[in-house]
Short mmCIF file of C-alpha atoms and ligand atoms in Angstrom, two decimals:
data_model
loop_
_atom_site.label_atom_id
_atom_site.label_comp_id
_atom_site.label_asym_id
_atom_site.label_seq_id
_atom_site.Cartn_x
_atom_site.Cartn_y
_atom_site.Cartn_z
CA UNK T 295 0.00 0.00 0.00
CA UNK T 296 1.78 3.10 -1.17
CA UNK T 297 -1.17 5.48 -1.38
CA UNK T 298 0.08 9.05 -1.42
CA UNK T 299 3.77 8.06 -1.32
CA UNK T 300 6.03 9.91 -3.74
CA UNK T 301 8.96 8.01 -5.17
CA UNK T 302 11.73 9.67 -7.12
CA UNK T 303 12.90 6.92 -9.47
CA UNK T 304 16.32 7.40 -11.03
CA UNK T 305 16.84 5.16 -14.06
CA UNK T 306 20.43 4.88 -15.24
CA UNK T 307 21.70 3.36 -18.47
CA UNK T 308 22.00 -0.35 -19.06
CA UNK T 309 20.11 -3.19 -20.65
CA UNK T 310 18.16 -3.70 -17.37
CA UNK T 311 16.62 -0.19 -17.68
CA UNK T 312 13.54 -1.72 -19.29
CA UNK T 313 12.75 -3.47 -15.99
CA UNK T 314 12.30 -0.03 -14.39
CA UNK T 315 9.10 0.18 -16.44
CA UNK T 316 7.68 -2.85 -14.58
CA UNK T 317 8.72 -1.23 -11.32
CA UNK T 318 6.79 1.94 -12.25
CA UNK T 319 3.73 -0.22 -12.96
CA UNK T 320 3.96 -1.96 -9.59
CA UNK T 321 4.33 1.31 -7.67
CA UNK T 322 1.39 2.87 -9.53
CA UNK T 323 -0.81 -0.19 -8.95
CA UNK T 324 -0.09 0.13 -5.23
CA UNK T 325 -1.29 3.73 -5.31
CA UNK T 326 2.18 5.34 -5.20
CA UNK T 327 3.34 8.33 -7.24
CA UNK T 328 6.45 8.08 -9.41
CA UNK T 329 8.63 10.90 -10.66
CA UNK T 330 11.12 9.36 -13.09
CA UNK T 331 14.54 10.85 -13.85
CA UNK T 332 16.47 9.32 -16.73
CA UNK T 333 20.22 9.75 -17.22
CA UNK T 334 21.43 10.38 -20.76
CA UNK T 335 22.56 6.76 -21.11
CA UNK T 336 19.22 5.46 -19.76
CA UNK T 337 17.58 7.22 -22.71
CA UNK T 338 19.44 4.81 -24.98
CA UNK T 339 17.35 1.98 -23.49
CA UNK T 340 14.05 3.53 -22.36
CA UNK T 341 12.37 6.62 -23.77
CA UNK T 342 11.33 9.44 -21.41
CA UNK T 343 7.93 9.25 -23.10
CA UNK T 344 7.38 5.61 -22.06
CA UNK T 345 8.56 6.18 -18.48
CA UNK T 346 6.65 9.46 -18.18
CA UNK T 347 3.42 8.12 -19.66
CA UNK T 348 3.36 5.10 -17.35
CA UNK T 349 4.31 7.21 -14.34
CA UNK T 350 1.74 9.88 -15.17
CA UNK T 351 4.52 12.46 -14.56
CA UNK T 352 6.79 13.72 -17.34
CA UNK T 353 10.18 12.02 -17.05
CA UNK T 354 12.97 14.51 -16.31
CA UNK T 355 16.31 14.26 -18.02
CA UNK T 356 18.18 17.50 -18.22
CA UNK T 357 19.59 19.56 -15.38
CA UNK T 358 19.88 22.55 -17.66
CA UNK T 359 16.30 22.56 -18.84
CA UNK T 360 15.87 26.04 -17.44
CA UNK T 361 12.12 26.20 -17.83
CA UNK T 362 11.63 23.08 -15.82
CA UNK T 363 14.44 24.05 -13.47
CA UNK T 364 12.66 27.28 -12.67
CA UNK T 365 9.32 25.47 -12.36
CA UNK T 366 10.55 22.66 -10.13
CA UNK T 367 14.18 22.96 -9.18
CA UNK T 368 16.19 19.84 -8.54
CA UNK T 369 16.39 20.54 -4.82
CA UNK T 370 12.64 20.82 -4.57
CA UNK T 371 12.31 17.60 -6.55
CA UNK T 372 14.18 15.78 -3.81
CA UNK T 373 12.38 17.59 -0.98
CA UNK T 374 9.06 16.62 -2.50
CA UNK T 375 9.86 12.87 -2.58
CA UNK T 376 9.26 10.42 0.26
CA UNK T 377 11.86 7.97 -1.04
CA UNK T 378 14.53 7.86 -3.75
CA UNK T 379 15.10 4.67 -5.73
CA UNK T 380 17.95 4.13 -8.21
CA UNK T 381 17.06 1.19 -10.48
CA UNK T 382 19.02 0.07 -12.33
CA UNK T 383 22.18 1.63 -10.96
CA UNK T 384 25.21 1.29 -13.23
CA UNK T 385 28.83 1.04 -12.04
CA UNK T 386 29.35 4.58 -13.33
CA UNK T 387 26.42 6.00 -11.37
CA UNK T 388 27.51 4.13 -8.25
CA UNK T 389 30.93 5.78 -8.62
CA UNK T 390 29.29 9.20 -8.98
CA UNK T 391 27.13 8.66 -5.88
CA UNK T 392 30.10 7.40 -3.88
CA UNK T 393 32.26 10.38 -4.78
CA UNK T 394 29.70 13.17 -4.75
CA UNK T 395 29.85 13.99 -8.46
CA UNK T 396 26.99 16.19 -9.64
CA UNK T 397 27.14 16.68 -13.39
CA UNK T 398 23.58 15.82 -14.41
CA UNK T 399 20.08 15.94 -12.94
CA UNK T 400 20.21 12.39 -11.49
CA UNK T 401 23.55 12.81 -9.70
CA UNK T 402 22.63 16.33 -8.55
CA UNK T 403 19.40 15.02 -7.04
CA UNK T 404 21.33 12.29 -5.20
CA UNK T 405 23.87 14.75 -3.84
CA UNK T 406 21.07 17.06 -2.63
CA UNK T 407 19.11 14.21 -1.05
CA UNK T 408 17.55 14.33 2.37
CA UNK T 409 15.63 11.05 1.96
CA UNK T 410 16.36 7.35 2.20
CA UNK T 411 17.84 5.87 -0.99
CA UNK T 412 17.31 2.32 -2.28
CA UNK T 413 19.88 1.30 -4.88
CA UNK T 414 19.44 -1.69 -7.21
CA UNK T 415 22.76 -2.21 -9.02
CA UNK T 416 22.99 -3.90 -12.44
CA UNK T 417 26.20 -4.38 -14.35
CA UNK T 418 28.53 -6.89 -15.91
CA UNK T 419 29.78 -9.49 -13.42
CA UNK T 420 33.42 -8.39 -13.76
CA UNK T 421 32.47 -4.73 -13.30
CA UNK T 422 30.51 -5.67 -10.18
CA UNK T 423 33.39 -7.60 -8.61
CA UNK T 424 36.02 -5.03 -9.66
CA UNK T 425 37.83 -3.48 -6.69
CA UNK T 426 36.76 0.15 -7.50
CA UNK T 427 33.06 -0.85 -7.66
CA UNK T 428 33.33 -2.75 -4.37
CA UNK T 429 35.06 0.30 -2.81
CA UNK T 430 32.28 2.57 -4.12
CA UNK T 431 29.64 0.14 -2.87
CA UNK T 432 31.13 0.32 0.62
CA UNK T 433 31.08 4.12 0.47
CA UNK T 434 27.42 4.34 -0.52
CA UNK T 435 26.46 1.78 2.13
CA UNK T 436 28.46 3.79 4.70
CA UNK T 437 26.49 6.86 3.53
CA UNK T 438 23.30 5.03 4.56
CA UNK T 439 22.01 3.86 1.18
CA UNK T 440 20.19 0.53 1.03
CA UNK T 441 21.34 -1.98 -1.60
CA UNK T 442 18.94 -4.48 -3.21
CA UNK T 443 20.67 -7.16 -5.31
CA UNK T 444 22.28 -7.65 -7.68
CA UNK T 445 21.37 -11.29 -8.23
CA UNK T 446 23.29 -14.06 -9.95
CA UNK T 447 22.30 -15.31 -13.35
CA UNK T 448 23.05 -15.20 -17.03
CA UNK T 449 23.89 -11.67 -18.13
CA UNK T 450 22.93 -9.98 -21.40
CA UNK T 451 26.64 -10.15 -22.32
CA UNK T 452 26.56 -13.97 -21.99
CA UNK T 453 28.57 -14.15 -18.76
CA UNK T 454 27.22 -15.76 -15.58
CA UNK T 455 27.42 -14.50 -12.00
CA UNK T 456 26.30 -11.63 -9.75
CA UNK T 457 25.41 -8.42 -11.57
CA UNK T 458 21.81 -8.87 -12.75
CA UNK T 459 19.25 -6.35 -11.57
CA UNK T 460 17.05 -7.77 -8.79
CA UNK T 461 13.55 -8.51 -10.14
CA UNK T 462 11.18 -5.50 -10.12
CA UNK T 463 9.06 -7.40 -7.54
CA UNK T 464 12.07 -7.59 -5.21
CA UNK T 465 12.84 -3.87 -5.53
CA UNK T 466 9.13 -3.16 -5.04
CA UNK T 467 9.09 -5.32 -1.90
CA UNK T 468 12.01 -3.28 -0.51
CA UNK T 469 10.03 -0.09 -1.21
CA UNK T 470 6.98 -1.51 0.56
CA UNK T 471 9.14 -2.63 3.47
CA UNK T 472 10.58 0.85 3.82
CA UNK T 473 7.15 2.44 4.11
CA UNK T 474 5.91 -0.42 6.28
CA UNK T 475 8.62 0.30 8.81
CA UNK T 476 7.69 3.95 9.04
CA UNK T 477 3.96 3.93 8.45
CA UNK T 478 1.35 4.22 11.18
CA UNK T 479 -1.75 3.92 9.08
CA UNK T 480 -1.78 0.49 7.46
CA UNK T 481 -5.10 -1.08 6.40
CA UNK T 482 -4.37 -4.58 7.74
CA UNK T 483 -2.62 -3.61 10.97
CA UNK T 484 -3.77 -5.90 13.78
CA UNK T 485 -5.00 -8.63 11.40
CA UNK T 486 -3.50 -12.12 11.53
CA UNK T 487 -3.45 -13.84 8.14
CA UNK T 488 -2.46 -17.40 7.30
CA UNK T 489 -1.00 -18.07 3.84
CA UNK T 490 -0.06 -21.51 2.56
CA UNK T 491 2.42 -21.70 -0.31
CA UNK T 492 4.70 -24.00 -2.30
CA UNK T 493 4.47 -27.71 -3.03
CA UNK T 494 3.87 -30.64 -0.70
CA UNK T 495 6.04 -33.75 -1.13
CA UNK T 496 4.65 -37.22 -0.42
CA UNK T 497 7.35 -39.85 0.11
CA UNK T 498 7.27 -43.02 -1.96
CA UNK T 499 10.31 -44.34 -0.13
CA UNK T 500 13.19 -42.60 1.72
CA UNK T 501 14.62 -41.15 -1.51
CA UNK T 502 11.64 -40.59 -3.83
CA UNK T 503 8.53 -38.47 -3.57
CA UNK T 504 5.34 -37.39 -5.36
CA UNK T 505 5.08 -33.61 -5.82
CA UNK T 506 4.27 -30.82 -8.29
CA UNK T 507 5.94 -27.83 -9.93
CA UNK T 508 4.75 -25.03 -7.63
CA UNK T 509 7.58 -22.52 -7.18
CA UNK T 510 5.96 -20.71 -4.26
CA UNK T 511 6.11 -17.41 -6.21
CA UNK T 512 2.37 -16.70 -6.06
CA UNK T 513 1.99 -17.51 -2.36
CA UNK T 514 5.12 -15.52 -1.52
CA UNK T 515 3.89 -12.49 -3.48
CA UNK T 516 0.55 -12.58 -1.67
CA UNK T 517 2.19 -12.88 1.74
CA UNK T 518 4.62 -10.02 0.95
CA UNK T 519 1.80 -7.74 -0.13
CA UNK T 520 -0.36 -8.53 2.93
CA UNK T 521 2.59 -7.99 5.22
CA UNK T 522 3.33 -4.63 3.60
CA UNK T 523 -0.28 -3.69 4.35
CA UNK T 524 0.43 -4.28 8.04
CA UNK T 525 -0.89 -7.83 8.60
CA UNK T 526 0.89 -10.36 10.80
CA UNK T 527 1.56 -13.28 8.47
CA UNK T 528 1.69 -16.98 9.32
CA UNK T 529 3.38 -18.48 6.27
CA UNK T 530 3.07 -22.26 6.03
CA UNK T 531 5.20 -23.41 3.15
CA UNK T 532 6.19 -26.58 1.39
CA UNK T 533 9.05 -26.85 -1.08
CA UNK T 534 9.63 -23.60 -3.02
CA UNK T 535 12.12 -22.01 -5.41
CA UNK T 536 11.95 -18.59 -3.75
CA UNK T 537 12.69 -17.62 -0.15
CA UNK T 538 9.81 -16.59 2.14
CA UNK T 539 9.16 -12.84 2.30
CA UNK T 540 10.82 -10.78 5.03
CA UNK T 541 9.03 -10.26 8.29
CA UNK T 542 6.64 -13.24 8.22
CA UNK T 543 6.44 -16.20 10.63
CA UNK T 544 7.52 -19.24 8.64
CA UNK T 545 6.51 -22.86 9.24
CA UNK T 546 8.28 -25.22 6.83
CA UNK T 547 6.45 -28.46 6.09
CA UNK T 548 6.94 -31.44 3.78
CA UNK T 549 3.72 -33.42 3.36
CA UNK T 550 0.01 -32.51 3.08
CA UNK T 551 -0.56 -34.03 6.54
CA UNK T 552 2.23 -31.78 7.94
CA UNK T 553 0.54 -28.79 6.31
CA UNK T 554 -2.85 -29.80 7.74
CA UNK T 555 -1.33 -30.06 11.25
CA UNK T 556 0.59 -26.76 10.92
CA UNK T 557 -2.49 -24.89 9.65
CA UNK T 558 -4.72 -26.14 12.46
CA UNK T 559 -2.05 -25.36 15.06
CA UNK T 560 -1.75 -21.82 13.68
CA UNK T 561 -5.48 -21.02 13.89
CA UNK T 562 -7.28 -18.87 14.90
CA UNK T 563 -6.66 -16.10 12.39
CA UNK T 564 -8.73 -13.43 10.64
CA UNK T 565 -8.12 -14.61 7.08
CA UNK T 566 -6.74 -17.87 5.64
CA UNK T 567 -5.44 -18.13 2.06
CA UNK T 568 -4.65 -21.53 0.57
CA UNK T 569 -2.26 -21.00 -2.30
CA UNK T 570 -0.15 -24.13 -1.74
CA UNK T 571 -0.26 -26.87 -4.33
CA UNK T 572 -1.25 -29.80 -2.13
CA UNK T 573 -1.16 -33.41 -3.19
CA UNK T 574 -4.65 -34.95 -3.04
CA UNK T 575 -3.19 -38.39 -2.40
CA UNK T 576 -0.11 -40.02 -0.93
CA UNK T 577 1.43 -43.46 -1.29
CA UNK T 578 -0.13 -45.67 1.40
CA UNK T 579 3.10 -47.18 2.67
CA UNK T 580 6.27 -45.19 2.30
CA UNK T 581 8.69 -47.86 3.45
CA UNK T 582 11.92 -47.11 5.23
CA UNK T 583 14.00 -48.79 2.51
CA UNK T 584 14.46 -47.73 -1.12
CA UNK T 585 12.07 -49.63 -3.44
CA UNK T 586 14.24 -52.07 -5.37
CA UNK T 587 14.00 -52.68 -9.11
CA UNK T 588 12.43 -56.10 -9.55
CA UNK T 589 14.20 -58.86 -11.45
CA UNK T 590 10.98 -59.71 -13.34
CA UNK T 591 11.15 -56.41 -15.26
CA UNK T 592 7.78 -55.23 -13.86
CA UNK T 593 7.31 -51.76 -12.38
CA UNK T 594 6.05 -51.72 -8.79
CA UNK T 595 2.46 -50.67 -8.23
CA UNK T 596 1.84 -48.07 -5.56
CA UNK T 597 -1.37 -47.97 -3.54
CA UNK T 598 -2.54 -44.43 -2.84
CA UNK T 599 -4.69 -43.05 -0.02
CA UNK T 600 -6.45 -39.68 0.23
CA UNK T 601 -4.81 -36.78 2.04
CA UNK T 602 -6.93 -34.58 4.31
CA UNK T 603 -8.44 -31.58 2.51
CA UNK T 604 -6.95 -28.65 4.44
CA UNK T 605 -8.97 -25.86 2.81
CA UNK T 606 -12.26 -27.73 3.22
CA UNK T 607 -11.52 -28.53 6.85
CA UNK T 608 -10.89 -24.85 7.69
CA UNK T 609 -13.91 -23.63 5.70
CA UNK T 610 -16.08 -26.08 7.68
CA UNK T 611 -15.02 -24.81 11.13
CA UNK T 612 -17.68 -23.44 13.48
CA UNK T 613 -18.17 -19.66 13.65
CA UNK T 614 -15.75 -18.37 16.24
CA UNK T 615 -13.05 -20.83 15.14
CA UNK T 616 -13.48 -20.20 11.42
CA UNK T 617 -11.47 -17.32 9.90
CA UNK T 618 -13.71 -14.46 8.80
CA UNK T 619 -12.52 -15.00 5.23
CA UNK T 620 -11.40 -18.37 3.82
CA UNK T 621 -9.80 -18.08 0.38
CA UNK T 622 -8.92 -21.04 -1.82
CA UNK T 623 -7.17 -21.46 -5.15
CA UNK T 624 -8.04 -23.82 -7.99
CA UNK T 625 -5.37 -25.10 -10.33
CA UNK T 626 -7.02 -26.37 -13.53
CA UNK T 627 -5.73 -27.56 -16.87
CA UNK T 628 -8.98 -27.42 -18.88
CA UNK T 629 -12.52 -26.04 -18.59
CA UNK T 630 -11.21 -23.70 -15.92
CA UNK T 631 -14.48 -21.89 -15.12
CA UNK T 632 -16.60 -25.05 -14.99
CA UNK T 633 -14.18 -27.04 -12.82
CA UNK T 634 -13.33 -24.08 -10.60
CA UNK T 635 -17.00 -23.31 -9.94
CA UNK T 636 -17.59 -26.91 -8.88
CA UNK T 637 -14.52 -26.69 -6.63
CA UNK T 638 -15.74 -23.40 -5.14
CA UNK T 639 -19.03 -25.01 -4.17
CA UNK T 640 -17.42 -28.23 -2.91
CA UNK T 641 -14.76 -26.62 -0.73
CA UNK T 642 -17.05 -24.18 1.12
CA UNK T 643 -14.61 -21.25 0.93
CA UNK T 644 -15.71 -17.60 0.64
CA UNK T 645 -13.54 -16.67 -2.35
CA UNK T 646 -11.67 -18.80 -4.83
CA UNK T 647 -8.93 -17.76 -7.26
CA UNK T 648 -8.79 -20.09 -10.23
CA UNK T 649 -5.81 -20.26 -12.54
CA UNK T 650 -4.90 -22.23 -15.63
CA UNK T 651 -1.88 -24.45 -14.89
CA UNK T 652 -1.73 -26.23 -18.24
CA UNK T 653 1.81 -26.50 -19.60
CA UNK T 654 1.29 -23.70 -22.14
CA UNK T 655 0.05 -21.23 -19.47
CA UNK T 656 3.45 -20.96 -17.75
CA UNK T 657 1.65 -20.35 -14.42
CA UNK T 658 3.71 -22.86 -12.44
CA UNK T 659 7.05 -21.18 -11.81
CA UNK T 660 6.27 -18.14 -14.00
CA UNK T 661 6.10 -14.50 -12.93
CA UNK T 662 2.58 -13.71 -14.13
CA UNK T 663 -0.89 -15.15 -13.68
CA UNK T 664 -4.42 -14.90 -15.08
CA UNK T 665 -6.94 -15.22 -12.27
CA UNK T 666 -10.64 -15.98 -12.44
CA UNK T 667 -12.06 -14.74 -9.18
CA UNK T 668 -15.13 -16.45 -7.64
CA UNK T 669 -17.29 -15.18 -4.83
CA UNK T 670 -20.94 -15.65 -4.00
CA UNK T 671 -21.89 -13.00 -6.59
CA UNK T 672 -20.36 -15.00 -9.46
CA UNK T 673 -17.00 -14.85 -11.19
CA UNK T 674 -14.86 -12.26 -12.92
CA UNK T 675 -11.72 -12.56 -15.02
CA UNK T 676 -8.72 -10.50 -14.00
CA UNK T 677 -6.42 -9.51 -16.84
CA UNK T 678 -2.98 -11.07 -17.01
CA UNK T 679 -0.77 -9.46 -14.37
CA UNK T 680 2.40 -10.18 -12.46
CA UNK T 681 2.09 -12.39 -9.38
CA UNK T 682 3.02 -9.34 -7.29
CA UNK T 683 0.04 -7.47 -8.79
CA UNK T 684 -2.24 -10.43 -8.00
CA UNK T 685 -0.98 -10.11 -4.41
CA UNK T 686 -1.77 -6.40 -4.36
CA UNK T 687 -5.22 -6.78 -5.88
CA UNK T 688 -6.12 -9.51 -3.42
CA UNK T 689 -4.73 -7.44 -0.53
CA UNK T 690 -6.87 -4.45 -1.51
CA UNK T 691 -9.95 -6.65 -1.76
CA UNK T 692 -9.30 -8.25 1.63
CA UNK T 693 -8.72 -4.82 3.24
CA UNK T 694 -11.98 -3.45 1.87
CA UNK T 695 -13.90 -6.62 2.85
CA UNK T 696 -12.63 -6.46 6.43
CA UNK T 697 -13.64 -2.80 6.57
CA UNK T 698 -17.16 -3.46 5.25
CA UNK T 699 -17.96 -7.21 5.52
CA UNK T 700 -20.85 -8.30 3.27
O1 LIG N 259 3.75 -21.54 -6.83
P1 LIG N 259 3.65 -20.94 -8.24
O2 LIG N 259 4.65 -21.55 -9.17
O3 LIG N 259 3.71 -19.43 -8.19
O4 LIG N 259 2.23 -21.34 -8.82
C1 LIG N 259 1.06 -20.88 -8.21
C2 LIG N 259 -0.03 -21.96 -8.11
C3 LIG N 259 -0.42 -22.39 -9.50
C4 LIG N 259 0.48 -23.18 -7.33
C5 LIG N 259 -1.22 -21.32 -7.32
O5 LIG N 259 -1.67 -20.17 -8.00
C6 LIG N 259 -2.38 -22.31 -7.18
O6 LIG N 259 -3.20 -22.50 -8.05
N1 LIG N 259 -2.44 -22.98 -6.00
C7 LIG N 259 -3.41 -24.05 -5.70
C8 LIG N 259 -2.87 -25.37 -6.19
C9 LIG N 259 -3.80 -26.53 -5.89
O7 LIG N 259 -3.47 -27.39 -5.10
O8 LIG N 259 -4.97 -26.44 -6.49
P2 LIG N 259 -6.14 -27.57 -6.40
O9 LIG N 259 -7.12 -27.14 -7.41
O10 LIG N 259 -5.54 -28.93 -6.50
O11 LIG N 259 -6.71 -27.38 -4.93
C10 LIG N 259 -7.76 -26.49 -4.63
C11 LIG N 259 -7.55 -25.82 -3.30
O12 LIG N 259 -7.57 -26.77 -2.25
C12 LIG N 259 -6.22 -25.09 -3.16
O13 LIG N 259 -6.46 -23.90 -2.42
C13 LIG N 259 -5.35 -26.06 -2.37
O14 LIG N 259 -4.38 -25.36 -1.57
C14 LIG N 259 -6.38 -26.74 -1.49
N2 LIG N 259 -6.09 -28.15 -1.11
C15 LIG N 259 -5.91 -29.09 -2.06
C16 LIG N 259 -5.73 -30.41 -1.68
C17 LIG N 259 -5.70 -30.73 -0.30
N3 LIG N 259 -5.50 -31.97 0.13
N4 LIG N 259 -5.88 -29.76 0.62
C18 LIG N 259 -6.07 -28.47 0.23
O15 LIG N 259 -6.22 -27.59 1.08
#
């Protein structure tokens, strides 16, 4: 929730500059205001028109634009902001910040700052590990700036290692965290929310298991957004590719039965959201020895038994024990609306978020999602959006429901 917060976003040159556009979108969706500043080299990668149009504020580029300078003034620009974010930050701009150079609008604004600065570096792996960059990094950290990333991965130049810009969602989460720490007036303050996430694993034997491809990205994004809105989060997670968000209480589980136990131990709470991909069945007898390959060439047959339905069990709790809002997900591969509606009725939850998880959808492990939202009024299709935006939209809806329950 960034309503009314003004963010001065400095975009410096580099192939990662295009990701700043996604960051602008996320901030705007959360109700924040963005004033972009582009360095001359950033303009090689992103146009001021694109950044300015998305931000709803003309992007500024030139310190010596006297008209604008007299209208705004770079000092005033900084005074007016609640937070300064530099994303991406090149090695060159890091050097300027570290040494107090002020030869363009972006570096002048940084030198005149009186606000917290979040810096998301992005550069070639060798430039990142170079001694001068590491010296400059230490200087900006000593000056109180907050560094987000870079992360390791394949670079545009073909090299591998640290230097990639942190994902826009990660930079956005740092922005939310900053305001969370200092904000008094958060819509979900005092609310306790349970979120399940990730994949359960059902052992076949001590070395093999039955599972699914959930990365935990959607559940993590939801938990991060709720937490930024002030809620206390109980995060019950199975296997995941991403770490849990900062500031949440984490319970790590393996099987569906573990998740069932952890969820029921965590209750009561105000809202429960079931985003985990839970196995409906488990092998009946997971022996303590590895299943051996048989000499007769036949594959072993595995008897399965049903796992408890966690969502259904919570939705069926008596008033007083039941969370005020129980929210399920539905992962479908075909006839999404038809199957999800049947699931919504069967599970007894208040809201259900259905998503297509067929191979071509890229939902499992991907960064975006297309949700069909069910409540007792019917269903509505949300447009494709990032998983962070799904988290925000759901957070807003939960906050307004808790304010004015149906
Ligand atoms: O993790 P990502 O890679 O980001 O992918 C996100 C996601 C696709 C996993 C997520 O958006 C999603 O759809 N989660 C629900 C997955 C699932 O188990 O769906 P289902 O249709 O099989 O189950 C329906 C609901 O019942 C879910 O809320 C599930 O958590 C719950 N359930 C299922 C079985 C069971 N034994 N107990 C349950 O509580």
